[in-house]
Short mmCIF file of C-alpha atoms in Angstrom, two decimals:
data_model
loop_
_atom_site.label_atom_id
_atom_site.label_comp_id
_atom_site.label_asym_id
_atom_site.label_seq_id
_atom_site.Cartn_x
_atom_site.Cartn_y
_atom_site.Cartn_z
CA UNK A 1 -0.05 0.01 0.22
CA UNK A 2 1.02 3.45 1.32
CA UNK A 3 5.34 3.59 0.72
CA UNK A 4 6.26 4.38 4.41
CA UNK A 5 9.07 6.19 3.40
CA UNK A 6 7.65 8.71 1.14
CA UNK A 7 5.26 9.26 3.99
CA UNK A 8 7.76 9.70 6.50
CA UNK A 9 9.76 11.97 4.47
CA UNK A 10 6.95 14.60 3.76
CA UNK A 11 5.75 17.26 5.66
CA UNK A 12 2.91 19.63 5.38
CA UNK A 13 3.99 22.50 3.39
CA UNK A 14 1.08 25.27 2.19
CA UNK A 15 3.05 26.11 -0.76
CA UNK A 16 3.34 22.60 -1.81
CA UNK A 17 -0.57 22.62 -1.28
CA UNK A 18 -0.82 25.68 -3.43
CA UNK A 19 0.92 24.24 -5.95
CA UNK A 20 -1.15 21.06 -6.24
CA UNK A 21 -4.42 23.44 -5.99
CA UNK A 22 -3.12 25.29 -9.01
CA UNK A 23 -2.16 22.43 -11.28
CA UNK A 24 -5.64 21.47 -10.15
CA UNK A 25 -7.22 24.58 -11.15
CA UNK A 26 -5.75 24.35 -14.76
CA UNK A 27 -7.14 20.66 -15.19
CA UNK A 28 -10.99 21.45 -13.91
CA UNK A 29 -10.85 24.48 -15.90
CA UNK A 30 -10.13 23.22 -19.26
CA UNK A 31 -12.83 20.61 -18.82
CA UNK A 32 -15.42 23.10 -19.08
CA UNK A 33 -13.76 26.23 -20.40
CA UNK A 34 -13.90 25.30 -24.26
CA UNK A 35 -18.04 25.79 -23.97
CA UNK A 36 -17.77 29.38 -25.02
CA UNK A 37 -15.04 28.94 -27.73
CA UNK A 38 -17.05 25.97 -29.80
CA UNK A 39 -18.60 28.51 -32.41
CA UNK A 40 -14.90 29.91 -33.36
CA UNK A 41 -13.23 26.10 -33.51
CA UNK A 42 -16.27 24.97 -35.60
CA UNK A 43 -15.86 28.08 -37.66
CA UNK A 44 -12.24 27.71 -38.20
CA UNK A 45 -12.20 23.65 -38.77
CA UNK A 46 -15.30 24.12 -40.67
CA UNK A 47 -17.47 21.81 -39.24
CA UNK A 48 -20.77 21.81 -37.11
CA UNK A 49 -20.61 23.22 -33.98
CA UNK A 50 -22.10 20.23 -32.18
CA UNK A 51 -19.34 18.31 -33.95
CA UNK A 52 -16.61 20.14 -31.79
CA UNK A 53 -18.34 18.48 -28.50
CA UNK A 54 -16.26 15.33 -28.80
CA UNK A 55 -13.18 17.31 -27.52
CA UNK A 56 -15.03 17.95 -24.20
CA UNK A 57 -16.23 14.37 -24.15
CA UNK A 58 -12.71 13.08 -25.28
CA UNK A 59 -11.06 15.12 -22.31
CA UNK A 60 -13.38 14.12 -19.47
CA UNK A 61 -13.82 10.38 -20.22
CA UNK A 62 -10.16 10.38 -20.40
CA UNK A 63 -9.88 12.32 -17.09
CA UNK A 64 -12.30 10.13 -15.35
CA UNK A 65 -10.87 6.74 -16.75
CA UNK A 66 -7.43 7.65 -15.96
CA UNK A 67 -7.77 8.48 -12.28
CA UNK A 68 -8.12 4.76 -11.08
CA UNK A 69 -4.72 3.77 -12.64
CA UNK A 70 -3.23 6.69 -11.25
CA UNK A 71 -2.92 5.57 -7.42
CA UNK A 72 -1.26 2.36 -8.47
CA UNK A 73 1.25 4.31 -10.77
CA UNK A 74 1.97 6.63 -7.84
CA UNK A 75 2.82 3.70 -5.43
CA UNK A 76 4.67 1.61 -8.13
CA UNK A 77 6.72 5.00 -9.75
CA UNK A 78 6.83 7.55 -6.48
CA UNK A 79 4.39 9.88 -6.31
CA UNK A 80 6.54 12.81 -7.31
CA UNK A 81 7.56 11.06 -10.35
CA UNK A 82 4.19 10.58 -11.42
CA UNK A 83 3.26 14.24 -10.42
CA UNK A 84 6.03 15.51 -12.47
CA UNK A 85 5.23 13.52 -15.66
CA UNK A 86 1.56 14.74 -15.34
CA UNK A 87 2.08 18.24 -15.21
CA UNK A 88 4.73 17.71 -18.54
CA UNK A 89 2.21 15.79 -20.45
CA UNK A 90 -1.07 18.49 -19.90
CA UNK A 91 1.49 21.31 -20.54
CA UNK A 92 2.64 19.41 -23.71
CA UNK A 93 -0.73 18.48 -25.05
CA UNK A 94 -2.16 21.85 -24.39
CA UNK A 95 0.64 22.82 -26.87
CA UNK A 96 -0.58 20.33 -29.15
CA UNK A 97 -4.31 21.74 -28.63
CA UNK A 98 -3.20 25.03 -29.81
CA UNK A 99 -1.33 24.27 -32.53
CA UNK A 100 -4.14 21.61 -33.93
CA UNK A 101 -5.06 22.18 -38.01
CA UNK A 102 -8.25 19.84 -37.48
CA UNK A 103 -11.04 18.26 -35.42
CA UNK A 104 -9.07 15.08 -35.30
CA UNK A 105 -5.72 16.55 -34.06
CA UNK A 106 -7.80 18.69 -31.40
CA UNK A 107 -9.57 15.84 -30.41
CA UNK A 108 -6.01 13.46 -29.76
CA UNK A 109 -4.36 16.29 -27.97
CA UNK A 110 -7.31 16.76 -25.78
CA UNK A 111 -7.23 13.07 -24.91
CA UNK A 112 -3.32 13.39 -23.99
CA UNK A 113 -4.01 16.21 -22.07
CA UNK A 114 -6.67 14.25 -20.15
CA UNK A 115 -4.44 11.96 -19.42
CA UNK A 116 -1.82 14.37 -17.63
CA UNK A 117 -4.96 15.97 -15.93
CA UNK A 118 -5.90 12.10 -14.89
CA UNK A 119 -2.82 12.00 -13.23
CA UNK A 120 -2.68 15.70 -11.32
CA UNK A 121 -5.76 15.21 -9.52
CA UNK A 122 -5.27 12.25 -7.31
CA UNK A 123 -1.73 12.15 -7.22
CA UNK A 124 -1.51 15.73 -6.25
CA UNK A 125 -3.84 15.20 -3.58
CA UNK A 126 -2.02 12.30 -2.24
CA UNK A 127 1.51 14.19 -2.19
CA UNK A 128 -0.20 16.99 -0.07
CA UNK A 129 -2.07 14.67 2.24
CA UNK A 130 0.83 12.12 2.90
CA UNK A 131 2.58 15.03 4.53
CA UNK A 132 -0.37 16.40 6.26
CA UNK A 133 -0.71 15.75 10.44
CA UNK A 134 -4.36 15.17 11.21
CA UNK A 135 -4.60 18.61 13.04
CA UNK A 136 -3.34 20.36 9.69
CA UNK A 137 -5.78 18.31 7.61
CA UNK A 138 -8.62 21.28 7.48
CA UNK A 139 -5.44 23.87 6.38
CA UNK A 140 -4.74 21.63 3.65
CA UNK A 141 -8.01 20.61 2.23
CA UNK A 142 -8.60 24.58 2.59
CA UNK A 143 -6.03 25.16 -0.35
CA UNK A 144 -7.23 22.44 -2.50
CA UNK A 145 -10.89 23.02 -2.47
CA UNK A 146 -10.86 26.40 -3.98
CA UNK A 147 -10.31 24.98 -7.80
CA UNK A 148 -13.17 22.75 -7.81
CA UNK A 149 -15.42 26.29 -6.43
CA UNK A 150 -14.09 28.72 -8.97
CA UNK A 151 -13.40 26.75 -11.95
CA UNK A 152 -16.61 25.78 -13.07
CA UNK A 153 -18.17 29.49 -12.56
CA UNK A 154 -14.81 31.30 -13.92
CA UNK A 155 -14.68 29.08 -16.95
CA UNK A 156 -17.01 30.58 -19.26
CA UNK A 157 -15.63 34.53 -18.28
CA UNK A 158 -12.15 33.23 -19.06
CA UNK A 159 -13.15 31.25 -22.08
CA UNK A 160 -15.44 34.22 -23.41
CA UNK A 161 -12.90 37.00 -22.68
CA UNK A 162 -9.96 35.04 -24.60
CA UNK A 163 -12.19 34.05 -27.46
CA UNK A 164 -13.25 37.51 -28.08
CA UNK A 165 -10.56 40.00 -27.65
CA UNK A 166 -7.49 36.73 -28.53
CA UNK A 167 -8.39 33.76 -30.23
CA UNK A 168 -9.74 30.37 -28.97
CA UNK A 169 -6.03 28.98 -29.13
CA UNK A 170 -5.31 31.13 -26.27
CA UNK A 171 -7.11 29.03 -23.93
CA UNK A 172 -4.48 26.40 -24.40
CA UNK A 173 -1.25 28.89 -24.46
CA UNK A 174 -2.15 30.30 -21.14
CA UNK A 175 -1.27 26.68 -19.94
CA UNK A 176 1.95 26.78 -21.60
CA UNK A 177 3.73 29.27 -18.50
CA UNK A 178 2.02 28.25 -16.12
CA UNK A 179 2.62 24.44 -17.03
CA UNK A 180 6.47 25.49 -17.15
CA UNK A 181 6.41 26.87 -13.96
CA UNK A 182 4.38 24.24 -11.91
CA UNK A 183 6.44 21.63 -13.29
CA UNK A 184 10.05 23.64 -12.22
CA UNK A 185 8.28 24.38 -8.76
CA UNK A 186 6.96 20.71 -8.50
CA UNK A 187 10.77 19.27 -8.85
CA UNK A 188 11.98 21.59 -6.07
CA UNK A 189 8.96 21.31 -3.06
CA UNK A 190 7.57 17.75 -4.03
CA UNK A 191 9.46 15.25 -1.60
CA UNK A 192 10.97 12.25 -2.98
CA UNK A 193 9.97 8.93 -2.29
CA UNK A 194 10.97 5.71 -3.71
CA UNK A 195 8.33 3.75 -5.44
CA UNK A 196 7.18 -0.12 -4.29
CA UNK A 197 8.36 -2.03 -7.41
CA UNK A 198 6.69 -4.97 -6.05
CA UNK A 199 2.97 -3.39 -6.11
CA UNK A 200 1.28 -5.55 -8.95
CA UNK A 201 -1.45 -4.33 -10.85
CA UNK A 202 -5.14 -5.94 -10.65
CA UNK A 203 -5.72 -6.43 -14.66
CA UNK A 204 -9.28 -7.28 -14.19
CA UNK A 205 -10.03 -4.63 -11.51
CA UNK A 206 -8.38 -1.73 -13.86
CA UNK A 207 -10.36 -3.04 -16.67
CA UNK A 208 -13.92 -3.25 -14.86
CA UNK A 209 -13.68 0.04 -13.29
CA UNK A 210 -11.80 1.92 -16.64
CA UNK A 211 -14.48 0.49 -18.67
CA UNK A 212 -17.38 1.07 -16.21
CA UNK A 213 -16.10 4.97 -15.38
CA UNK A 214 -15.85 5.79 -18.94
CA UNK A 215 -19.31 4.07 -19.88
CA UNK A 216 -21.31 6.40 -17.04
CA UNK A 217 -19.19 9.82 -17.82
CA UNK A 218 -19.64 9.49 -21.60
CA UNK A 219 -23.67 8.47 -21.23
CA UNK A 220 -24.37 10.93 -18.72
CA UNK A 221 -22.14 13.64 -21.06
CA UNK A 222 -24.55 12.56 -24.02
CA UNK A 223 -27.70 11.96 -21.77
CA UNK A 224 -27.11 16.45 -20.52
CA UNK A 225 -27.71 16.82 -24.29
CA UNK A 226 -30.46 14.22 -25.16
CA UNK A 227 -31.93 13.59 -21.91
CA UNK A 228 -35.06 11.97 -23.51
CA UNK A 229 -33.14 9.53 -25.26
CA UNK A 230 -32.85 6.01 -24.16
CA UNK A 231 -29.23 5.09 -25.31
CA UNK A 232 -27.20 7.40 -23.29
CA UNK A 233 -29.11 6.08 -20.01
CA UNK A 234 -28.36 2.44 -21.24
CA UNK A 235 -24.61 3.12 -21.47
CA UNK A 236 -24.76 4.61 -17.94
CA UNK A 237 -26.70 1.38 -16.75
CA UNK A 238 -23.78 -0.71 -18.56
CA UNK A 239 -21.66 1.53 -16.63
CA UNK A 240 -22.80 1.27 -13.33
CA UNK A 241 -22.96 -2.75 -13.82
CA UNK A 242 -19.39 -2.58 -14.75
CA UNK A 243 -18.36 -0.85 -11.57
CA UNK A 244 -20.74 -3.18 -9.32
CA UNK A 245 -18.75 -5.80 -11.16
CA UNK A 246 -15.23 -4.73 -10.20
CA UNK A 247 -16.51 -3.66 -6.55
CA UNK A 248 -17.24 -7.52 -6.55
CA UNK A 249 -14.02 -9.03 -8.06
CA UNK A 250 -11.90 -6.32 -5.32
CA UNK A 251 -13.37 -7.96 -2.28
CA UNK A 252 -11.97 -11.13 -3.41
CA UNK A 253 -8.87 -10.07 -5.17
CA UNK A 254 -5.51 -10.87 -3.39
CA UNK A 255 -4.08 -7.79 -4.61
CA UNK A 256 -7.07 -5.10 -5.23
CA UNK A 257 -6.82 -2.31 -7.25
CA UNK A 258 -8.60 -0.08 -4.22
CA UNK A 259 -8.85 -1.26 -0.70
CA UNK A 260 -12.48 -1.12 -0.75
CA UNK A 261 -12.48 -1.63 3.07
CA UNK A 262 -12.39 2.42 3.09
CA UNK A 263 -15.96 2.28 3.32
CA UNK A 264 -16.03 0.96 6.60
CA UNK A 265 -15.30 4.53 7.92
CA UNK A 266 -18.27 5.96 8.46
CA UNK A 267 -16.92 9.49 7.72
CA UNK A 268 -15.31 8.29 4.19
CA UNK A 269 -18.63 6.56 3.04
CA UNK A 270 -20.22 10.03 3.33
CA UNK A 271 -18.38 11.14 0.10
CA UNK A 272 -20.39 8.54 -1.55
CA UNK A 273 -23.93 9.17 -0.39
CA UNK A 274 -24.72 12.64 1.37
CA UNK A 275 -21.34 13.73 -0.47
CA UNK A 276 -22.05 12.35 -3.85
CA UNK A 277 -25.63 13.71 -3.55
CA UNK A 278 -24.23 16.92 -3.07
CA UNK A 279 -21.46 17.60 -4.98
CA UNK A 280 -24.07 16.66 -7.72
CA UNK A 281 -26.71 19.07 -7.19
CA UNK A 282 -24.47 21.68 -6.63
CA UNK A 283 -22.77 21.20 -10.18
CA UNK A 284 -26.14 21.27 -11.73
CA UNK A 285 -26.17 25.25 -10.67
CA UNK A 286 -23.51 26.75 -12.70
CA UNK A 287 -25.42 25.15 -15.83
CA UNK A 288 -28.75 25.95 -14.47
CA UNK A 289 -28.42 29.28 -13.84
CA UNK A 290 -27.08 30.92 -17.26
CA UNK A 291 -29.69 29.06 -19.34
CA UNK A 292 -32.37 30.47 -17.40
CA UNK A 293 -30.84 33.99 -17.47
CA UNK A 294 -30.46 33.46 -21.07
CA UNK A 295 -33.38 31.14 -22.10
CA UNK A 296 -35.93 32.48 -20.08
CA UNK A 297 -34.94 36.09 -18.76
CA UNK A 298 -33.91 37.17 -21.84
CA UNK A 299 -30.33 38.31 -21.01
CA UNK A 300 -27.07 38.30 -22.85
CA UNK A 301 -24.50 35.83 -22.24
CA UNK A 302 -22.14 38.68 -20.71
CA UNK A 303 -25.02 39.93 -18.33
CA UNK A 304 -25.80 36.22 -17.52
CA UNK A 305 -22.38 35.56 -16.88
CA UNK A 306 -21.40 38.67 -14.65
CA UNK A 307 -24.51 37.56 -12.19
CA UNK A 308 -23.24 34.08 -12.05
CA UNK A 309 -20.36 35.78 -10.82
CA UNK A 310 -22.22 36.17 -7.54
CA UNK A 311 -22.11 32.32 -7.07
CA UNK A 312 -18.09 33.23 -7.04
CA UNK A 313 -18.10 36.21 -4.59
CA UNK A 314 -19.96 33.98 -2.12
CA UNK A 315 -17.50 31.20 -2.41
CA UNK A 316 -14.14 33.59 -1.92
CA UNK A 317 -16.21 35.76 0.97
CA UNK A 318 -17.04 32.72 3.01
CA UNK A 319 -13.63 30.84 2.27
CA UNK A 320 -11.49 32.31 5.65
CA UNK A 321 -14.29 31.39 7.63
CA UNK A 322 -14.99 27.81 6.41
CA UNK A 323 -12.02 26.01 9.09
CA UNK A 324 -13.08 28.33 12.01
CA UNK A 325 -16.88 27.13 11.69
CA UNK A 326 -15.60 23.59 11.11
CA UNK A 327 -13.03 23.87 14.57
CA UNK A 328 -16.02 25.59 16.37
CA UNK A 329 -18.87 23.30 15.83
CA UNK A 330 -17.69 19.97 14.42
CA UNK A 331 -18.24 18.08 10.81
CA UNK A 332 -21.77 17.13 11.11
CA UNK A 333 -23.73 20.13 12.14
CA UNK A 334 -21.58 21.89 9.37
CA UNK A 335 -22.56 19.53 7.01
CA UNK A 336 -26.20 19.82 7.96
CA UNK A 337 -26.23 23.18 7.51
CA UNK A 338 -24.77 23.28 4.48
CA UNK A 339 -26.96 21.01 2.46
CA UNK A 340 -30.08 22.75 4.01
CA UNK A 341 -29.18 26.19 3.60
CA UNK A 342 -28.18 25.06 -0.42
CA UNK A 343 -31.77 23.05 -0.76
CA UNK A 344 -33.43 26.39 0.75
CA UNK A 345 -31.12 28.71 -1.79
CA UNK A 346 -32.38 26.26 -4.61
CA UNK A 347 -35.92 26.81 -3.48
CA UNK A 348 -35.40 30.64 -3.68
CA UNK A 349 -34.23 30.17 -7.08
CA UNK A 350 -37.10 28.43 -8.50
CA UNK A 351 -39.17 31.53 -7.46
CA UNK A 352 -36.98 33.65 -9.89
CA UNK A 353 -38.21 35.65 -12.60
CA UNK A 354 -37.58 38.19 -15.26
CA UNK A 355 -39.04 40.67 -13.05
CA UNK A 356 -36.97 40.04 -10.17
CA UNK A 357 -34.89 42.92 -8.88
CA UNK A 358 -30.89 41.84 -10.16
CA UNK A 359 -29.88 43.13 -6.73
CA UNK A 360 -32.03 40.50 -4.88
CA UNK A 361 -31.00 37.82 -6.99
CA UNK A 362 -27.23 38.84 -6.66
CA UNK A 363 -27.81 38.14 -2.81
CA UNK A 364 -29.39 35.09 -3.07
CA UNK A 365 -26.41 33.29 -5.44
CA UNK A 366 -23.96 35.17 -3.11
CA UNK A 367 -25.71 33.14 -0.24
CA UNK A 368 -25.61 30.01 -2.83
CA UNK A 369 -22.07 30.52 -3.01
CA UNK A 370 -21.47 30.76 0.66
CA UNK A 371 -22.95 27.25 1.39
CA UNK A 372 -21.43 25.71 -1.31
CA UNK A 373 -18.03 26.39 -0.43
CA UNK A 374 -18.80 25.55 3.36
CA UNK A 375 -19.73 22.15 2.18
CA UNK A 376 -17.42 21.51 -0.37
CA UNK A 377 -14.61 22.36 2.38
CA UNK A 378 -16.24 19.98 4.94
CA UNK A 379 -16.91 16.78 2.60
CA UNK A 380 -13.32 17.47 1.40
CA UNK A 381 -11.61 17.04 5.14
CA UNK A 382 -14.18 14.78 6.66
CA UNK A 383 -13.64 11.85 4.08
CA UNK A 384 -9.75 11.80 4.92
CA UNK A 385 -10.70 12.56 8.81
CA UNK A 386 -10.61 8.59 9.79
CA UNK A 387 -8.66 7.28 6.89
CA UNK A 388 -5.40 5.18 8.36
CA UNK A 389 -2.63 6.09 6.38
CA UNK A 390 -2.42 2.55 4.77
CA UNK A 391 -5.68 3.34 2.99
CA UNK A 392 -4.57 6.96 1.90
CA UNK A 393 -3.84 6.27 -1.90
CA UNK A 394 -6.99 4.02 -2.19
CA UNK A 395 -9.43 6.30 -0.29
CA UNK A 396 -7.80 9.45 -2.44
CA UNK A 397 -8.65 7.77 -5.79
CA UNK A 398 -12.06 6.58 -5.15
CA UNK A 399 -12.71 10.18 -3.79
CA UNK A 400 -11.71 11.78 -6.90
CA UNK A 401 -13.55 9.04 -8.95
CA UNK A 402 -16.59 9.76 -7.27
CA UNK A 403 -15.88 13.49 -7.53
CA UNK A 404 -15.64 13.13 -11.57
CA UNK A 405 -19.03 11.11 -11.70
CA UNK A 406 -20.69 13.33 -9.88
CA UNK A 407 -20.12 16.76 -11.69
CA UNK A 408 -21.20 14.60 -14.60
CA UNK A 409 -24.30 13.40 -13.12
CA UNK A 410 -25.62 16.95 -12.31
CA UNK A 411 -25.24 18.63 -15.56
CA UNK A 412 -26.85 15.46 -16.77
CA UNK A 413 -29.44 15.59 -14.43
CA UNK A 414 -30.02 19.50 -14.51
CA UNK A 415 -30.91 18.98 -18.10
CA UNK A 416 -32.96 15.78 -17.97
CA UNK A 417 -35.26 17.76 -14.97
CA UNK A 418 -35.91 20.78 -17.87
CA UNK A 419 -36.85 18.32 -20.54
CA UNK A 420 -39.30 16.78 -17.83
CA UNK A 421 -40.78 20.27 -16.80
CA UNK A 422 -40.80 21.34 -20.49
CA UNK A 423 -42.73 18.63 -21.63
CA UNK A 424 -45.17 18.08 -19.26
CA UNK A 425 -45.98 21.51 -18.49
CA UNK A 426 -46.61 20.37 -14.98
CA UNK A 427 -45.56 23.86 -13.36
CA UNK A 428 -46.97 26.12 -16.20
CA UNK A 429 -46.66 26.72 -19.85
CA UNK A 430 -44.44 29.94 -19.02
CA UNK A 431 -40.66 30.38 -19.79
CA UNK A 432 -39.49 30.14 -16.22
CA UNK A 433 -41.78 26.83 -15.54
CA UNK A 434 -39.15 24.14 -16.22
CA UNK A 435 -36.38 25.82 -14.37
CA UNK A 436 -38.87 26.34 -11.65
CA UNK A 437 -39.03 22.55 -11.70
CA UNK A 438 -35.64 21.75 -12.21
CA UNK A 439 -34.24 23.84 -9.08
CA UNK A 440 -37.47 22.46 -6.85
CA UNK A 441 -36.07 18.84 -7.81
CA UNK A 442 -32.27 19.88 -6.90
CA UNK A 443 -33.62 21.29 -3.81
CA UNK A 444 -35.62 17.88 -3.01
CA UNK A 445 -32.19 16.00 -4.01
CA UNK A 446 -30.16 18.63 -1.57
CA UNK A 447 -32.25 17.20 1.55
CA UNK A 448 -31.23 13.61 1.33
CA UNK A 449 -28.01 15.04 1.76
CA UNK A 450 -28.83 16.85 5.01
CA UNK A 451 -30.09 13.62 5.69
CA UNK A 452 -26.97 11.62 5.41
CA UNK A 453 -25.46 13.94 7.54
CA UNK A 454 -27.72 13.85 10.25
CA UNK A 455 -26.96 10.02 10.32
CA UNK A 456 -23.01 10.61 10.94
CA UNK A 457 -21.54 10.27 14.29
CA UNK A 458 -21.62 13.64 16.27
CA UNK A 459 -17.89 12.82 16.86
CA UNK A 460 -17.36 12.46 13.43
CA UNK A 461 -14.03 13.30 12.60
CA UNK A 462 -13.55 15.25 15.71
CA UNK A 463 -9.24 14.66 15.16
CA UNK A 464 -9.41 16.51 12.71
CA UNK A 465 -12.00 19.14 13.51
CA UNK A 466 -11.12 20.01 17.26
CA UNK A 467 -7.59 18.56 16.91
CA UNK A 468 -7.92 15.51 19.30
CA UNK A 469 -8.96 12.37 19.39
CA UNK A 470 -13.05 11.44 19.45
CA UNK A 471 -14.27 10.59 22.76
CA UNK A 472 -16.09 7.41 21.32
CA UNK A 473 -15.07 5.62 18.34
CA UNK A 474 -17.42 6.36 15.22
CA UNK A 475 -20.25 4.00 14.45
CA UNK A 476 -19.05 1.84 11.52
#
């Protein structure tokens, strides 16, 4: 499992955590930033805009499918080596994307870029977590959470600005200096640790997991565009069946790809239950809000993007208070509050219409962003709070995979709810009715996350949140 020498050699470093967070931001941003550039790319390559979607699907699929093997690579070759190679691969692929002359070359370059991103996310997290004592885990995850909070909100603004004032190639070219800088800093900051050359690869487990994750991601991606079609959901079902088969295999394998024993820890299991639902519903918001502002309210893209930036303001504004809140109240109350508050903001979003004062909309989105930030930070920390060091690599890779699946599920489910309420007219026939239904459905889902958090032990993650051992052992 984890290499003990590397654990001992590593130490908590805010600069290292900031470096890893910066590479995460590049990876998360490039997952969605291309949306605003699709018309420009289609014109340059003389293809239909819908054809360009393959570049986004290929990237997201490669990231998701590459995550499961990244943990084994880190243990086998050393986390430092894999992390540096990941940065180099991502940077080189970004250059290839920028100089692509046709859609085929851009798609292949995006696949290579996704392979680099797949290694950066979990391996970078592992590098930070291995050297972080439990009492510093909240501080470490505070650095690692912000890319996931900011990238989905900033992507439309950054992509639109670069495409409008420069060209779509600059979406990739800005990664070159950032990647080179990150690579040089990584060589200096990331602690060296020898890999375990005896670590065997679970080939059946890898094949089942990779195909399962890939099927789910591709199915959800296409379901988001065609939610009423049966085929995408059948692909999702196939993927879930493959993942179930992978879990069954690994429970009886002598050298499993992951140690599924991590799910016996209740605080980690929360990331696959309430945490998954939380991330799923939160991921739908950056998708639903701009659509509602443009489609139902008649705003232009810039106006809509500027209003969605209020979510970003809430994320940043509350960030300095998230760690003190968790230390003061503990994980359980904070998770209950964050999910319930998010559900309430979704209900209020369902009441918005074109006549709602913009100042009131902005205040609501700031509050929603603040609740979003609190929940993200709490889940990012509590999932590792009670994990023993030997299980950290498995917990890290499983968590990264679930995050990818939740993000894809949120967009697909948001699109599905819009289609359902639009076709049935259950909440009226006006242009805002489908969005009312979608936000109310998301609020109901979020309450499931609240119920799951209520079932947590009151001392869950106490060693991290309070800097001490829990008074009682958390229930399994």
